[in-house]
XYZ file of C-alpha atoms in Angstrom:
581
model
C -4.713 21.571 -24.767
C -5.432 24.271 -22.413
C -7.181 25.479 -19.309
C -8.710 28.877 -18.387
C -9.498 28.689 -14.340
C -13.386 28.931 -13.416
C -14.210 26.308 -10.925
C -17.686 24.416 -11.292
C -20.333 25.965 -13.831
C -23.180 27.616 -12.136
C -25.737 25.237 -11.825
C -28.906 26.506 -14.890
C -32.393 27.468 -13.064
C -34.106 24.363 -15.115
C -31.704 21.680 -13.835
C -31.786 22.962 -10.428
C -36.141 22.357 -10.380
C -35.912 19.008 -11.950
C -33.093 17.575 -9.964
C -34.892 19.193 -6.779
C -38.143 17.828 -7.872
C -36.554 13.988 -8.766
C -34.936 14.021 -5.482
C -36.964 15.853 -2.502
C -34.606 14.220 -0.459
C -31.109 14.949 -1.426
C -28.406 12.429 -2.959
C -25.235 11.743 -2.750
C -24.061 13.838 -6.435
C -26.979 16.661 -4.905
C -25.457 17.279 -1.058
C -21.574 16.913 -2.515
C -22.457 20.288 -4.659
C -24.076 21.847 -1.819
C -21.799 21.139 0.791
C -17.918 20.779 -1.363
C -18.567 23.211 -4.802
C -15.008 24.905 -3.685
C -13.050 21.584 -3.077
C -13.182 20.960 -6.896
C -11.392 23.977 -8.306
C -9.422 24.831 -11.719
C -6.256 26.012 -9.982
C -4.938 23.720 -8.310
C -4.290 21.462 -11.595
C -3.129 24.912 -13.561
C 0.131 23.328 -13.830
C -1.028 20.683 -15.486
C -2.466 22.368 -18.442
C -1.532 24.814 -21.067
C -2.512 28.215 -21.778
C -2.084 28.178 -24.818
C -3.921 25.569 -27.560
C -8.049 24.468 -27.448
C -9.488 24.399 -24.186
C -10.481 21.249 -23.000
C -13.071 20.204 -20.021
C -13.329 22.171 -16.336
C -10.529 19.435 -14.547
C -12.478 20.441 -11.575
C -15.595 19.476 -13.024
C -13.849 16.516 -13.971
C -12.118 15.360 -10.560
C -15.460 15.724 -9.497
C -16.745 13.419 -11.928
C -13.904 10.752 -10.832
C -14.921 10.523 -6.741
C -18.459 9.822 -7.856
C -17.231 7.451 -10.272
C -15.548 5.458 -7.547
C -18.027 6.209 -4.772
C -20.438 4.226 -7.131
C -17.772 1.844 -8.794
C -18.143 3.004 -12.339
C -16.167 2.646 -15.133
C -15.226 4.838 -17.082
C -17.950 4.770 -19.881
C -20.741 3.796 -17.014
C -19.674 7.554 -15.834
C -20.031 9.454 -19.072
C -23.335 7.731 -19.373
C -24.249 8.460 -15.681
C -23.493 12.638 -16.778
C -25.639 12.765 -19.094
C -28.804 10.706 -18.179
C -28.319 10.951 -14.336
C -30.476 14.107 -12.740
C -28.643 14.859 -9.493
C -25.379 14.560 -11.544
C -26.099 17.307 -14.031
C -26.646 19.032 -11.076
C -23.552 18.381 -9.209
C -21.791 19.548 -12.652
C -23.691 22.308 -13.513
C -24.763 20.916 -16.787
C -27.571 21.770 -18.699
C -30.615 19.102 -18.661
C -29.472 18.965 -22.880
C -25.915 18.870 -22.723
C -24.397 16.068 -24.388
C -21.428 15.014 -21.759
C -18.303 13.865 -22.691
C -16.462 10.586 -24.187
C -15.314 7.977 -21.890
C -10.930 8.046 -23.204
C -11.310 12.122 -21.616
C -10.726 10.237 -18.393
C -8.336 8.284 -19.419
C -6.441 11.171 -20.097
C -7.279 13.183 -17.283
C -5.769 10.574 -14.722
C -3.123 10.156 -17.045
C -2.277 14.014 -16.710
C -2.849 13.863 -13.553
C -0.541 10.739 -12.830
C 2.414 12.444 -15.202
C 2.670 15.305 -13.196
C 2.438 14.394 -9.512
C -1.783 15.484 -8.702
C -2.762 12.895 -7.901
C -4.302 13.661 -4.552
C -4.971 17.200 -5.239
C -8.575 16.751 -4.391
C -7.465 13.976 -1.737
C -5.854 16.831 -0.256
C -8.228 19.779 -0.711
C -11.178 17.775 0.546
C -9.336 16.957 3.797
C -8.511 20.793 3.756
C -11.901 21.852 3.776
C -12.915 19.265 6.612
C -9.884 21.157 8.895
C -11.687 24.454 8.243
C -14.742 22.807 9.204
C -13.564 21.443 12.396
C -14.526 17.871 11.030
C -10.633 16.962 11.192
C -7.382 18.088 13.172
C -4.392 17.459 15.272
C -4.301 15.937 17.759
C -6.781 12.967 19.135
C -6.887 9.890 17.973
C -6.135 8.290 14.103
C -5.463 4.325 13.690
C -3.862 2.581 10.395
C -4.129 -0.741 8.682
C -2.875 -2.048 5.601
C -4.595 -4.427 2.865
C -3.120 -6.155 -0.265
C -3.904 -4.824 -3.669
C -3.936 -7.335 -6.581
C -2.118 -6.300 -10.013
C -4.329 -5.208 -13.464
C -2.218 -7.558 -15.518
C -2.414 -11.817 -15.100
C 0.242 -13.403 -13.083
C 3.017 -14.597 -14.873
C 5.422 -17.761 -13.742
C 9.087 -17.296 -14.626
C 8.749 -19.295 -17.796
C 5.992 -17.514 -18.598
C 7.364 -14.002 -17.790
C 10.654 -14.928 -20.060
C 7.889 -15.809 -22.996
C 5.804 -13.026 -22.826
C 8.761 -10.177 -22.196
C 10.053 -11.350 -25.108
C 6.752 -10.935 -27.170
C 6.550 -7.598 -25.267
C 10.130 -6.818 -26.927
C 8.732 -8.133 -30.936
C 5.462 -6.493 -30.531
C 6.545 -3.140 -29.501
C 9.098 -3.711 -32.086
C 6.724 -4.750 -34.766
C 5.162 -1.142 -34.600
C 8.305 1.185 -33.798
C 10.747 -0.471 -36.138
C 9.480 -3.165 -38.720
C 12.097 -3.022 -41.274
C 14.947 -2.858 -38.426
C 13.120 -5.785 -36.602
C 13.061 -7.816 -40.077
C 16.310 -7.828 -40.950
C 17.104 -9.613 -37.245
C 14.948 -12.243 -37.475
C 12.836 -14.988 -38.775
C 9.849 -13.170 -39.173
C 7.331 -15.759 -39.565
C 9.141 -18.703 -37.324
C 9.081 -15.809 -34.557
C 5.491 -15.056 -35.203
C 4.164 -18.563 -35.256
C 6.218 -19.001 -31.703
C 5.266 -15.848 -30.350
C 1.670 -14.927 -32.046
C -0.611 -15.610 -29.284
C -0.109 -14.685 -25.743
C 2.846 -16.634 -23.091
C 0.216 -19.163 -21.452
C 1.651 -21.822 -19.635
C -1.968 -23.879 -20.381
C -0.980 -24.349 -23.876
C 2.940 -25.355 -22.654
C 4.224 -28.281 -23.087
C 3.138 -30.908 -20.176
C 7.411 -32.991 -19.035
C 9.461 -31.196 -17.425
C 12.251 -31.565 -20.214
C 9.845 -29.884 -23.355
C 9.965 -27.511 -20.821
C 13.142 -27.124 -20.235
C 14.234 -26.890 -23.291
C 11.392 -24.103 -24.102
C 12.681 -22.113 -21.809
C 16.072 -22.095 -23.131
C 14.796 -20.831 -26.675
C 13.192 -18.339 -24.890
C 16.296 -16.993 -23.424
C 18.537 -17.846 -26.629
C 15.555 -15.391 -28.574
C 15.921 -12.862 -25.531
C 19.190 -12.689 -26.152
C 19.397 -12.628 -29.686
C 17.189 -9.523 -30.015
C 19.309 -7.792 -27.026
C 22.225 -8.510 -28.635
C 20.581 -6.866 -31.729
C 19.822 -3.913 -29.771
C 22.658 -3.076 -28.353
C 25.232 -4.161 -31.334
C 26.983 -0.651 -32.599
C 25.271 -0.285 -36.209
C 21.574 -0.379 -34.154
C 19.563 2.232 -34.043
C 20.175 4.355 -30.329
C 16.106 5.119 -29.565
C 15.958 0.890 -30.348
C 17.165 0.959 -27.107
C 15.202 3.149 -25.218
C 11.947 1.301 -26.351
C 10.511 0.216 -22.812
C 9.929 -2.956 -23.915
C 13.105 -3.838 -25.253
C 15.057 -2.610 -21.726
C 12.554 -4.433 -19.964
C 13.213 -7.169 -21.673
C 17.165 -7.142 -21.346
C 16.447 -6.699 -17.633
C 14.084 -10.396 -17.354
C 17.294 -11.750 -19.129
C 19.439 -11.199 -16.344
C 16.819 -11.441 -13.411
C 15.856 -15.353 -15.588
C 19.274 -16.507 -17.119
C 22.657 -16.888 -16.714
C 25.033 -17.659 -19.803
C 27.969 -19.594 -19.094
C 30.458 -20.920 -20.578
C 30.285 -25.116 -21.702
C 33.922 -27.176 -21.969
C 34.340 -26.445 -26.105
C 34.277 -22.753 -24.604
C 31.129 -21.754 -26.740
C 28.484 -19.764 -24.491
C 25.501 -21.526 -23.282
C 21.949 -19.528 -22.082
C 20.760 -21.278 -18.531
C 17.647 -20.546 -16.975
C 18.938 -19.962 -13.284
C 18.127 -21.903 -9.761
C 18.853 -20.734 -6.347
C 22.631 -21.226 -6.466
C 22.567 -18.790 -9.205
C 21.504 -16.735 -7.266
C 18.163 -14.099 -8.619
C 17.707 -10.283 -7.801
C 15.535 -8.984 -4.873
C 11.612 -9.610 -4.600
C 11.723 -4.912 -4.644
C 13.745 -5.159 -7.489
C 12.230 -8.911 -9.633
C 10.533 -7.977 -12.617
C 6.763 -9.989 -12.419
C 4.956 -8.688 -15.690
C 6.738 -6.767 -18.444
C 3.332 -4.678 -18.568
C 3.520 -3.456 -15.387
C 7.063 -2.388 -14.584
C 6.421 -1.704 -10.522
C 3.994 -4.845 -9.733
C 5.382 -6.943 -7.513
C 5.334 -10.482 -6.102
C 4.735 -11.104 -2.466
C 3.734 -13.294 0.711
C 2.345 -12.428 3.911
C 1.677 -15.400 6.591
C 1.157 -19.814 4.892
C -1.600 -18.718 2.493
C -1.659 -15.168 1.178
C 0.502 -14.831 -1.813
C -0.315 -12.078 -4.654
C 1.328 -9.900 -7.391
C 0.761 -5.482 -7.244
C 1.144 -3.645 -4.001
C -0.497 -2.926 -0.720
C -2.140 0.198 0.515
C -2.308 1.599 4.164
C -5.654 3.755 4.917
C -5.157 6.358 8.083
C -8.625 7.497 9.290
C -9.571 9.665 12.315
C -11.502 7.784 16.057
C -12.372 7.845 19.004
C -14.089 6.178 21.816
C -17.180 6.180 22.796
C -19.905 5.643 25.468
C -20.039 1.742 25.785
C -18.879 -1.164 24.558
C -21.929 -2.193 22.190
C -21.685 1.356 20.682
C -18.269 1.414 20.163
C -18.702 -2.736 18.448
C -21.953 -0.540 16.528
C -20.140 1.888 15.460
C -17.412 0.235 14.259
C -18.854 -2.511 12.738
C -20.679 0.578 10.610
C -17.733 2.698 9.793
C -19.049 2.540 6.355
C -21.510 5.144 7.121
C -20.145 7.587 8.346
C -18.799 5.866 11.965
C -19.194 7.248 15.178
C -22.243 7.632 17.293
C -22.296 9.300 19.898
C -24.196 13.353 20.374
C -22.376 15.793 18.575
C -19.882 13.416 16.998
C -18.328 14.063 13.552
C -17.837 10.928 11.288
C -14.675 9.251 10.735
C -12.583 10.520 8.009
C -9.550 9.366 6.149
C -6.564 11.036 6.981
C -4.437 9.544 4.822
C -3.771 6.810 1.720
C -0.271 5.356 0.961
C 0.237 2.992 -1.047
C 3.587 1.325 -1.460
C 4.559 -2.436 -4.060
C 3.604 -5.290 -2.218
C 7.663 -6.272 -1.227
C 7.536 -2.717 1.005
C 6.675 -4.081 4.647
C 4.858 -2.482 7.209
C 7.443 -0.893 9.452
C 8.895 0.999 5.927
C 5.120 2.882 6.052
C 5.186 3.878 9.383
C 7.354 6.940 9.251
C 6.039 8.267 6.375
C 2.530 8.380 6.750
C 3.273 9.895 10.075
C 5.507 12.555 8.209
C 1.770 13.216 5.748
C -0.064 14.046 8.680
C 2.139 16.362 10.734
C 2.848 18.204 6.938
C -1.448 18.680 6.696
C -1.842 19.603 9.741
C -3.656 16.468 11.675
C -1.123 14.595 13.289
C -2.820 12.935 15.990
C -1.559 12.150 19.696
C -2.548 8.678 19.903
C -1.859 6.479 16.575
C -3.546 3.046 17.210
C -1.360 0.116 14.608
C -0.761 -3.376 14.218
C 1.876 -5.233 15.484
C 3.401 -4.751 12.186
C 4.396 -1.030 11.892
C 6.547 -0.302 15.059
C 10.112 -0.491 16.166
C 11.995 0.857 19.141
C 13.403 3.684 16.789
C 9.951 4.736 15.859
C 8.244 4.182 18.881
C 10.704 6.746 19.892
C 11.129 9.556 16.989
C 6.680 9.402 16.940
C 7.127 10.600 20.781
C 9.604 12.826 19.944
C 7.303 14.416 17.307
C 4.306 14.435 20.257
C 2.512 11.047 19.328
C 2.097 8.341 20.968
C 2.470 4.510 19.457
C -0.893 2.759 20.867
C 0.482 -0.272 19.202
C 1.665 -4.275 19.950
C 5.602 -4.756 19.952
C 7.090 -7.836 18.927
C 8.460 -9.361 22.303
C 11.782 -11.058 23.388
C 12.778 -13.583 20.582
C 15.425 -14.605 22.519
C 15.823 -18.462 23.287
C 14.755 -18.283 26.863
C 11.965 -15.841 26.524
C 11.011 -18.676 23.943
C 10.766 -21.178 26.170
C 9.779 -19.828 28.157
C 12.565 -21.386 31.026
C 15.989 -19.588 32.133
C 16.696 -16.108 32.231
C 15.334 -13.726 29.487
C 16.604 -10.009 28.730
C 14.229 -8.650 31.610
C 16.372 -11.043 34.164
C 19.343 -9.541 34.084
C 20.110 -5.257 35.572
C 21.091 -3.622 33.888
C 23.647 0.551 34.910
C 23.736 2.093 31.831
C 26.648 4.843 33.620
C 28.778 2.311 34.623
C 27.958 0.500 31.385
C 27.856 -2.973 33.226
C 24.562 -5.529 33.949
C 24.472 -8.232 36.522
C 23.195 -11.039 36.008
C 20.679 -13.062 37.914
C 23.660 -14.766 40.057
C 24.526 -11.323 40.709
C 27.818 -11.724 38.820
C 28.719 -8.317 36.428
C 29.446 -8.062 32.770
C 33.155 -7.937 31.255
C 32.772 -6.337 28.153
C 30.251 -3.522 26.694
C 30.729 -3.156 22.526
C 28.167 -0.311 20.942
C 28.112 -1.772 17.373
C 26.054 -1.683 14.479
C 23.774 -4.290 13.217
C 21.479 -4.175 10.121
C 22.030 -0.308 9.786
C 21.223 0.474 13.441
C 23.048 0.767 16.788
C 23.069 -1.996 19.141
C 25.115 -2.717 22.975
C 26.613 -5.891 22.729
C 27.356 -7.235 26.521
C 29.649 -10.206 27.151
C 29.990 -12.233 30.184
C 33.262 -13.545 31.024
C 33.336 -17.401 30.454
C 35.105 -17.534 33.461
C 32.450 -15.639 35.481
C 29.787 -17.569 33.682
C 31.795 -21.521 33.422
C 30.668 -22.165 37.535
C 27.878 -20.339 37.921
C 24.662 -22.705 39.538
C 22.661 -21.208 36.714
C 24.213 -21.598 33.962
C 22.321 -24.287 32.602
C 19.527 -22.058 32.587
C 21.150 -18.717 31.503
C 23.166 -19.644 27.969
C 23.517 -23.118 26.421
C 26.578 -20.868 24.211
C 29.160 -23.892 23.368
C 31.913 -20.940 25.244
C 29.934 -21.068 28.246
C 28.880 -17.447 28.557
C 26.391 -15.226 28.578
C 26.236 -12.688 25.886
C 23.317 -9.448 25.358
C 22.225 -7.764 22.595
C 20.657 -4.934 23.714
C 19.466 -1.173 22.008
C 20.785 2.115 23.422
C 19.138 3.196 26.738
C 16.555 5.648 25.774
C 15.689 2.933 22.903
C 15.568 0.366 24.997
C 13.573 1.972 27.710
C 10.763 2.813 25.802
C 10.794 -0.846 24.343
C 10.456 -2.142 27.926
C 8.025 -0.017 28.843
C 5.995 -0.878 25.874
C 5.993 -5.078 26.373
C 4.917 -4.412 29.403
C 2.458 -2.012 29.155
C 0.912 -4.219 26.899
C 0.064 -6.994 28.928
C -2.052 -4.910 30.871
C -6.087 -4.870 30.454
C -6.089 -1.424 30.492
C -4.264 -1.127 27.458
C -5.963 -4.474 25.657
C -9.397 -2.430 25.854
C -7.770 0.443 25.209
C -6.319 -0.913 22.103
C -9.515 -2.230 21.099
C -9.969 1.267 19.276
C -7.692 -0.403 16.441
C -10.213 -2.636 15.255
C -12.687 -0.395 13.661
C -9.655 0.813 10.685
C -11.327 -3.039 9.704
C -14.542 -1.662 8.904
C -12.789 0.833 6.856
C -10.759 -1.670 4.296
C -14.092 -3.938 4.260
C -16.150 -0.525 3.265
C -13.521 0.229 0.756
C -13.099 -2.942 -0.825
C -17.301 -2.845 -1.300
C -17.558 0.269 -2.730
C -14.328 1.306 -4.238
C -12.658 -1.907 -5.067
C -9.020 -0.964 -4.180
C -8.532 -4.963 -3.376
C -7.655 -5.177 -7.209
C -5.964 -2.367 -8.962
C -7.643 -0.366 -11.780
C -4.683 0.887 -13.676
C -0.857 -0.153 -14.243
C 1.879 1.187 -12.559
C 2.278 2.762 -9.211
C 1.696 6.426 -9.704
C -1.831 5.503 -11.899
C -2.356 3.027 -8.984
C -1.388 5.422 -6.403
C -4.278 7.753 -7.935
C -7.110 4.709 -8.255
C -6.484 5.366 -4.132
C -6.387 8.280 -3.530
C -9.974 9.144 -5.183
C -10.689 5.425 -3.578
C -9.951 6.971 -0.162
C -11.746 10.756 -1.126
C -14.942 8.862 -2.206
C -15.159 6.903 1.034
C -15.306 10.797 2.704
C -17.785 11.686 0.768
C -19.666 8.991 1.499
C -18.967 9.257 5.321
C -19.938 13.034 4.372
C -23.012 12.327 2.774
C -24.450 10.104 5.457
C -23.768 12.623 7.931
C -25.148 15.439 6.306
C -28.373 13.557 5.954
C -28.688 12.185 9.670
C -26.929 15.230 11.021
C -25.531 14.990 14.191
C -24.927 11.227 14.676
C -26.717 10.782 17.438
C -28.538 7.116 17.403
C -28.789 4.610 20.010
C -28.498 1.223 19.337
C -32.015 -0.583 19.313
C -33.248 -3.344 21.588
C -33.965 -6.195 19.282
C -37.823 -7.845 19.851
C -36.056 -11.024 21.561
C -34.533 -8.699 23.964
C -37.385 -6.419 24.089
C -39.501 -9.525 24.853
C -36.742 -11.310 28.067
C -37.217 -7.016 29.743
C -40.811 -7.658 30.037
C -40.948 -11.533 31.284
C -38.416 -10.455 34.097
C -40.830 -7.291 34.745
């Protein structure tokens, strides 16, 4: 397939006349074409298409179709149908009224080409650049970030189901790629009876003894297939089949091979004592190698991914207007004379096991690279650390976020002397306790890959101290403190002190508005569930979802003009005013 960059085609005159007559007030698709035609150009996609071969459909047109598809939460078939029967879509795409459109499979192939070439964010970045040029987004100001979980597009499997389904997936792949080789390695009839239907926990035996026996059978079959595939006389390309490679990985993470008393090799299912791979490395499905199991709190456990959305935000004239604007973020957000809509400036997708704190630096780095670095970044308590707060300040970003409080036993119990009760002299490298006694050792160390300082008081110093019971419960009878380096410690202490003030709490209330954005993304684009398999395509889904949300907010801004609406009082309030008068 080749491409000749031409951009969106000119709109036929008849299409213009019919669309204007059918939509006298316009529509989202019509306004997108009128305002954002240059965003959906072909040139940014040129590296993904060849110069020779049969010409394909314009990637600019397909990217516009995909954005409209996500804006209306349509399937590929529905989007292809809309391109044929919807007058405003024909206007947006520059299609003739008699145009018969394209096959729905084109959209799937287009997404695969973007994902294979790392172009998931092209449309999002171009729209963001357009908004920068239009003065709707700029560096400085305030932005806020929050995350939500995303459920994978494959079914949930427990460890037993995963073991059996991985064998089944490998057999299905080998039955197509190497049927004669496979027939020479296994009893096809027996395996077809065992692995013909998908492995499902509802069809498994109810007793634990029989289930344990079935787990052993799955393990033996997996081991036999892997040994055959990695045998010296086996074709090398057999081992390169993805399903076969994944079967070997599932075998290692699920089973352990030991020798019994007679010296025979016995395969058994791993338990906690045998050790299992960490969550970020452990496969959860043979059909989506990037999906992972993760938990949040006591009541949320899911398999899939996590998405972080960052958007612009600003304060409002009064609290009521603030609540209205944040609650209505889906409509373009932000009332007030001359105000611009809150727009998404970054979308960051990871597997489910990556904690929020690991996303902070990448998000801020991408914002800086795209010239939309905020002066104030509002986040919840999962994102900050002393290192991140300090590094962000050096880059001109002030993180407005609650930091974790002192987790020492004294601080938790609200009794005795926590770290704040000690006076630190960084120059002399000594710490003075509330009783006026000084530390004896100052030891810079590395803890979990970060710099720290361990402060130790002498046993002789603490033994006769009248406050020892309030200070330490150590059996040795001396107090120890662990501090961060001076700058990190001071920044952390300042943040902990500041977040207790009413001024900070009122300021931090601005972060709550991002919850409305998450809710809008769930309702309109369905980001809670992955449409596709694999992290690259899920990232593509989220990038187009964010682009669609920005388009919807811009459309609300274009349709209503400056968002200076005033909240109307209710009938009950007006009655109250009349009675009080």
